[in-house]
PDB file of C-alpha atoms in Angstrom:
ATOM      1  CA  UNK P   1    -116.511  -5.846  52.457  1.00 75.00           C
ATOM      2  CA  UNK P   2    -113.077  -4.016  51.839  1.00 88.00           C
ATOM      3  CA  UNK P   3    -109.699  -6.094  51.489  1.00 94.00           C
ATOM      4  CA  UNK P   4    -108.112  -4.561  54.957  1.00 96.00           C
ATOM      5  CA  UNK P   5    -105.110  -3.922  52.787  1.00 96.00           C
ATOM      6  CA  UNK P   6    -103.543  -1.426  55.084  1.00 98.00           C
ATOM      7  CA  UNK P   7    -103.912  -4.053  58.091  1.00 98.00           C
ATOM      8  CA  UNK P   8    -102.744  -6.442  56.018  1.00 98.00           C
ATOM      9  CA  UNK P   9     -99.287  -4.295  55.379  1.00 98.00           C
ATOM     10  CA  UNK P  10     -99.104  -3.508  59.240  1.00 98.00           C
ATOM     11  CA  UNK P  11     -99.561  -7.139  60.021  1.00 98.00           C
ATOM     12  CA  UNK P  12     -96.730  -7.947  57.847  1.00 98.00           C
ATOM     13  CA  UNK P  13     -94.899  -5.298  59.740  1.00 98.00           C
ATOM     14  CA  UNK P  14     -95.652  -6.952  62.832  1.00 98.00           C
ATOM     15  CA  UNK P  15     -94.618 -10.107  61.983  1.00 98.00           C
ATOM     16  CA  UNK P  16     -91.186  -9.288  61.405  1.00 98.00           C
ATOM     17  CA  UNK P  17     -91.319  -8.010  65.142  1.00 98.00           C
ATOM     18  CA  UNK P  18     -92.161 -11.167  66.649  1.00 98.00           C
ATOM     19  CA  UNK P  19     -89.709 -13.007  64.389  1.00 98.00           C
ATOM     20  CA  UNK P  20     -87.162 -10.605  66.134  1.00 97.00           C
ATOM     21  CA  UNK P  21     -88.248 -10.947  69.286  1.00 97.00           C
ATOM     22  CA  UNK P  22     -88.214 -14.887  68.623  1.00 97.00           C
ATOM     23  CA  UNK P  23     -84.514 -14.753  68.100  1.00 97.00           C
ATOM     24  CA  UNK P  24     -83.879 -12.767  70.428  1.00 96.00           C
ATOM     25  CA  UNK P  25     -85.366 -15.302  72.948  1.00 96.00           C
ATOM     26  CA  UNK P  26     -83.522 -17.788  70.932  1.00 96.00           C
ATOM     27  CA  UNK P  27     -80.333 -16.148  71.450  1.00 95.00           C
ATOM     28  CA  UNK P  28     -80.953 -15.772  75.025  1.00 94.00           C
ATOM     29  CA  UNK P  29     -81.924 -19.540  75.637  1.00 94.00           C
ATOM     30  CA  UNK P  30     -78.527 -19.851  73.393  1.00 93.00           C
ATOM     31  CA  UNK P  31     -76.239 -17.569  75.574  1.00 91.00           C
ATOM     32  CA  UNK P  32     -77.705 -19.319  78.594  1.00 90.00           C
ATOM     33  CA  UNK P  33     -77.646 -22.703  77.915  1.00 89.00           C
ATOM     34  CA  UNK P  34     -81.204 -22.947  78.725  1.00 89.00           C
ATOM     35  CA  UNK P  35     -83.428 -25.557  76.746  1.00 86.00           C
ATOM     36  CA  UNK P  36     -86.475 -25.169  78.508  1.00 88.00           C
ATOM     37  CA  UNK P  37     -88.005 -22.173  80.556  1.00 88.00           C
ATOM     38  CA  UNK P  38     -85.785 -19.386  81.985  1.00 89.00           C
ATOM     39  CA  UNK P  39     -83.596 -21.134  83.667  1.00 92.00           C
ATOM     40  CA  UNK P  40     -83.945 -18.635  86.597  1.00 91.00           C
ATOM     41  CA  UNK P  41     -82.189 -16.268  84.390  1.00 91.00           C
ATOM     42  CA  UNK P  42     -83.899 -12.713  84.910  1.00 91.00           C
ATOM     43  CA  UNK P  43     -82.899 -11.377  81.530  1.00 93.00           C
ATOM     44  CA  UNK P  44     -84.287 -14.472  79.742  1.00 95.00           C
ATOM     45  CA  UNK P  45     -87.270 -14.063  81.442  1.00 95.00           C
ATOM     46  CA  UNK P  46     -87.644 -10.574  80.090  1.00 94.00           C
ATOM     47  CA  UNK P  47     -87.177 -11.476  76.600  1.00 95.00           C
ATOM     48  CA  UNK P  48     -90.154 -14.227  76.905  1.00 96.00           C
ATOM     49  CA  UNK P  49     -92.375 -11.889  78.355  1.00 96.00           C
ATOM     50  CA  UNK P  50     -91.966  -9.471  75.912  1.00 95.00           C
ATOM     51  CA  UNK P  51     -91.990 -12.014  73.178  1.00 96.00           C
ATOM     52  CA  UNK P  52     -94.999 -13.441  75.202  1.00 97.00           C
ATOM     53  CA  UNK P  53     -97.058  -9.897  75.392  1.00 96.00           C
ATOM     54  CA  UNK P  54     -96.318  -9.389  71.996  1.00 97.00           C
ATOM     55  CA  UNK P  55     -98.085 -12.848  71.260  1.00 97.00           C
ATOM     56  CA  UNK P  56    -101.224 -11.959  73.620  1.00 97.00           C
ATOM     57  CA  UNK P  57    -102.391  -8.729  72.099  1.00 98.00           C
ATOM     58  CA  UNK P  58    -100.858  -7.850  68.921  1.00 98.00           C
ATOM     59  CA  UNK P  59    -103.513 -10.783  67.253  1.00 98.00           C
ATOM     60  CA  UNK P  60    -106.801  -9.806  68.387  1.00 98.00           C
ATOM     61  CA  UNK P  61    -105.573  -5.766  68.149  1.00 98.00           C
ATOM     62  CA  UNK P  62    -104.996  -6.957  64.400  1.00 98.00           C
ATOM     63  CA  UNK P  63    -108.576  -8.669  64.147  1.00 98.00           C
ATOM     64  CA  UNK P  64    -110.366  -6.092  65.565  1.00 98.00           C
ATOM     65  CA  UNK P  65    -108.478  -3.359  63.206  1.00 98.00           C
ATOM     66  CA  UNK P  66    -108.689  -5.442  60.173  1.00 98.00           C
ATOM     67  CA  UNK P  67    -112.882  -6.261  60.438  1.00 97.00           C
ATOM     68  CA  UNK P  68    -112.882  -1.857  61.388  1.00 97.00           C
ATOM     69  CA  UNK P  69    -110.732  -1.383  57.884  1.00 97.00           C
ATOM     70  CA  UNK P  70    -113.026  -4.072  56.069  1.00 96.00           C
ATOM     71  CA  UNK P  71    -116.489  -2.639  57.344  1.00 95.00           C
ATOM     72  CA  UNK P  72    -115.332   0.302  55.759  1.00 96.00           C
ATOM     73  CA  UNK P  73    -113.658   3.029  58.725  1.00 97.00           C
ATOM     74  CA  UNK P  74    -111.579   5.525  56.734  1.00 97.00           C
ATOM     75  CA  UNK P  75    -107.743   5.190  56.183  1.00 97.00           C
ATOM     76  CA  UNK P  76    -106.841   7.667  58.689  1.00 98.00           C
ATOM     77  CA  UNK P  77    -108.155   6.131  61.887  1.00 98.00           C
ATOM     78  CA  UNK P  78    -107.228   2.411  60.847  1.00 98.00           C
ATOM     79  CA  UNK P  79    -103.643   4.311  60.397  1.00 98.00           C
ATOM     80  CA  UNK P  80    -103.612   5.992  63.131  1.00 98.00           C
ATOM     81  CA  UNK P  81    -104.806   2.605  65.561  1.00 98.00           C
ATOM     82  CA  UNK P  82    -102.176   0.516  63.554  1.00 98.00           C
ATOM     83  CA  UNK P  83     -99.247   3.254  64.250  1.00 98.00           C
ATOM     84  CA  UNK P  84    -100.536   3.429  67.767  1.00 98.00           C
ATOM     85  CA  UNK P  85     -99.869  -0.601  68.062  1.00 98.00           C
ATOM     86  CA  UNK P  86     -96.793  -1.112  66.048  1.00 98.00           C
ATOM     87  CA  UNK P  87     -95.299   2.096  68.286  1.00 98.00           C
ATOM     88  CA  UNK P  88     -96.459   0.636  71.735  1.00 97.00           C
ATOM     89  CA  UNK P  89     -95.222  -2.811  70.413  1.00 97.00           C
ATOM     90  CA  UNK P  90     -91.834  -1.631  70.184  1.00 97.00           C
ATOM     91  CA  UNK P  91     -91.832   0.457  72.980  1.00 96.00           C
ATOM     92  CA  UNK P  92     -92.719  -2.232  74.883  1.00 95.00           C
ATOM     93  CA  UNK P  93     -89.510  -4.453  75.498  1.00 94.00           C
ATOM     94  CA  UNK P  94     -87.551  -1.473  75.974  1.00 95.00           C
ATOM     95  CA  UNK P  95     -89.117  -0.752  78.740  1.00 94.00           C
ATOM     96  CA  UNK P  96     -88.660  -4.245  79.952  1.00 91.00           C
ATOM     97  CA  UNK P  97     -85.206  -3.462  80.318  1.00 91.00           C
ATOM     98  CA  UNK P  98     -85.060  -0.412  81.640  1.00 92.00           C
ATOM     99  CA  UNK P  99     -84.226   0.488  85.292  1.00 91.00           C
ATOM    100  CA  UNK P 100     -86.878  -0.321  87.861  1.00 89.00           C
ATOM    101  CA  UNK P 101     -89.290   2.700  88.452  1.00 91.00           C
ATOM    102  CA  UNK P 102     -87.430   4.557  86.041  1.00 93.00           C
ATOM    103  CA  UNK P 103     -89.168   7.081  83.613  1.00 94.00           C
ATOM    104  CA  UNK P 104     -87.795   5.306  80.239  1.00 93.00           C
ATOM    105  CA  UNK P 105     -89.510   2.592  82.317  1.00 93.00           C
ATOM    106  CA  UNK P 106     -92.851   4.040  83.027  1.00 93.00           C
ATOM    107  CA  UNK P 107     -92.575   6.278  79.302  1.00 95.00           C
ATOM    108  CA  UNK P 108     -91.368   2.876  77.676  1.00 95.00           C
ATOM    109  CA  UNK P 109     -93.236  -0.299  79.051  1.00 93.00           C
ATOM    110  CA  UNK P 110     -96.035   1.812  80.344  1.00 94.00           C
ATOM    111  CA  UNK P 111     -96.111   4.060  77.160  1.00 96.00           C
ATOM    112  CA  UNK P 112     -96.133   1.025  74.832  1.00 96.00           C
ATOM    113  CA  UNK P 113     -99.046  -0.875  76.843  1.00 95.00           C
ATOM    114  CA  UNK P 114    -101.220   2.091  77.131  1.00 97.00           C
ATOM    115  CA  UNK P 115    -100.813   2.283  73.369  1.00 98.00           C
ATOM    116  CA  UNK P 116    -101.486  -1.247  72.802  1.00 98.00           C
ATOM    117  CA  UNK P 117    -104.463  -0.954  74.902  1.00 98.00           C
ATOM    118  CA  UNK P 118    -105.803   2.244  73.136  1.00 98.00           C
ATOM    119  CA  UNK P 119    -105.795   0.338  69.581  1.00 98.00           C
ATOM    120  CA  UNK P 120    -107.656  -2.291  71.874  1.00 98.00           C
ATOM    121  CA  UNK P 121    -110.148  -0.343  72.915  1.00 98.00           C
ATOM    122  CA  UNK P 122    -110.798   2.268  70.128  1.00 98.00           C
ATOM    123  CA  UNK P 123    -111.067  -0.274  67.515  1.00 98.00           C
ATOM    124  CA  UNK P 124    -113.418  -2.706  69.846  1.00 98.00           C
ATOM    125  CA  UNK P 125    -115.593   0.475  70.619  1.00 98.00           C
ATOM    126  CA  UNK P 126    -115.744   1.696  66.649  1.00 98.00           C
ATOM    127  CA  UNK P 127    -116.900  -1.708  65.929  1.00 97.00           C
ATOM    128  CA  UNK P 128    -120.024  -1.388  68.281  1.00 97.00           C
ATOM    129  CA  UNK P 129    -121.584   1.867  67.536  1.00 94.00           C
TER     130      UNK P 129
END
């Protein structure tokens, strides 16, 4: 088995995101006054969610990429999956934010899910054939 080195790097990557989208929660429940929850606070309910979907996917998209780069899958497509999730990662909370129906909306939180998904899927499908 290969040292998933390049995983490894991206999930290092990665968890500088979630710290950042930890404070920004933080800084939210700060602003707001809010210990627990949302505190029916739209905005703060955003910025859990996002945190939240960032904490759903991003580990078992790293798993699945990580056992591809150790069983040996060449640099270029474990690249290209971890680009593909660190990109739809950060797209993601953008689009959060951004006008209802909107197209930074659908290019933004769509854009960044579909990409999350696609590192989902190609990496789960590589590792059964």
């Amino acid at each position: 088995m290969i040292f998933p080195a390049t995983t490894a790097y991206y999930a290092a990557i990665l968890a500088l995101v979630y710290l950042g989208l930890s404070g920004w929660v933080m800084a939210g429940r700060l602003s707001g006054n809010v210990l627990h929850g949302d505190g029916g606070d739209a905005d703060l309910q955003k910025r859990i969610r996002s945190q939240a979907n960032f904490g759903e996917y991003v580990p078992i998209a790293l798993i699945l990429i990580g056992l591809l780069e150790g069983r040996g899958a060449s640099h270029t497509t474990v690249q290209a999956l971890l680009i593909a999730l660190l990109v739809g990662r950060l797209l993601h909370p953008v689009g959060m934010f951004a006008p209802a129906n909107s197209p930074r909306q659908f290019a933004c939180r769509g854009g960044g899910i579909l990409l999350t998904f696609g590192a989902v899927l190609v990496a789960a499908v590589l590792l059964l054939v």
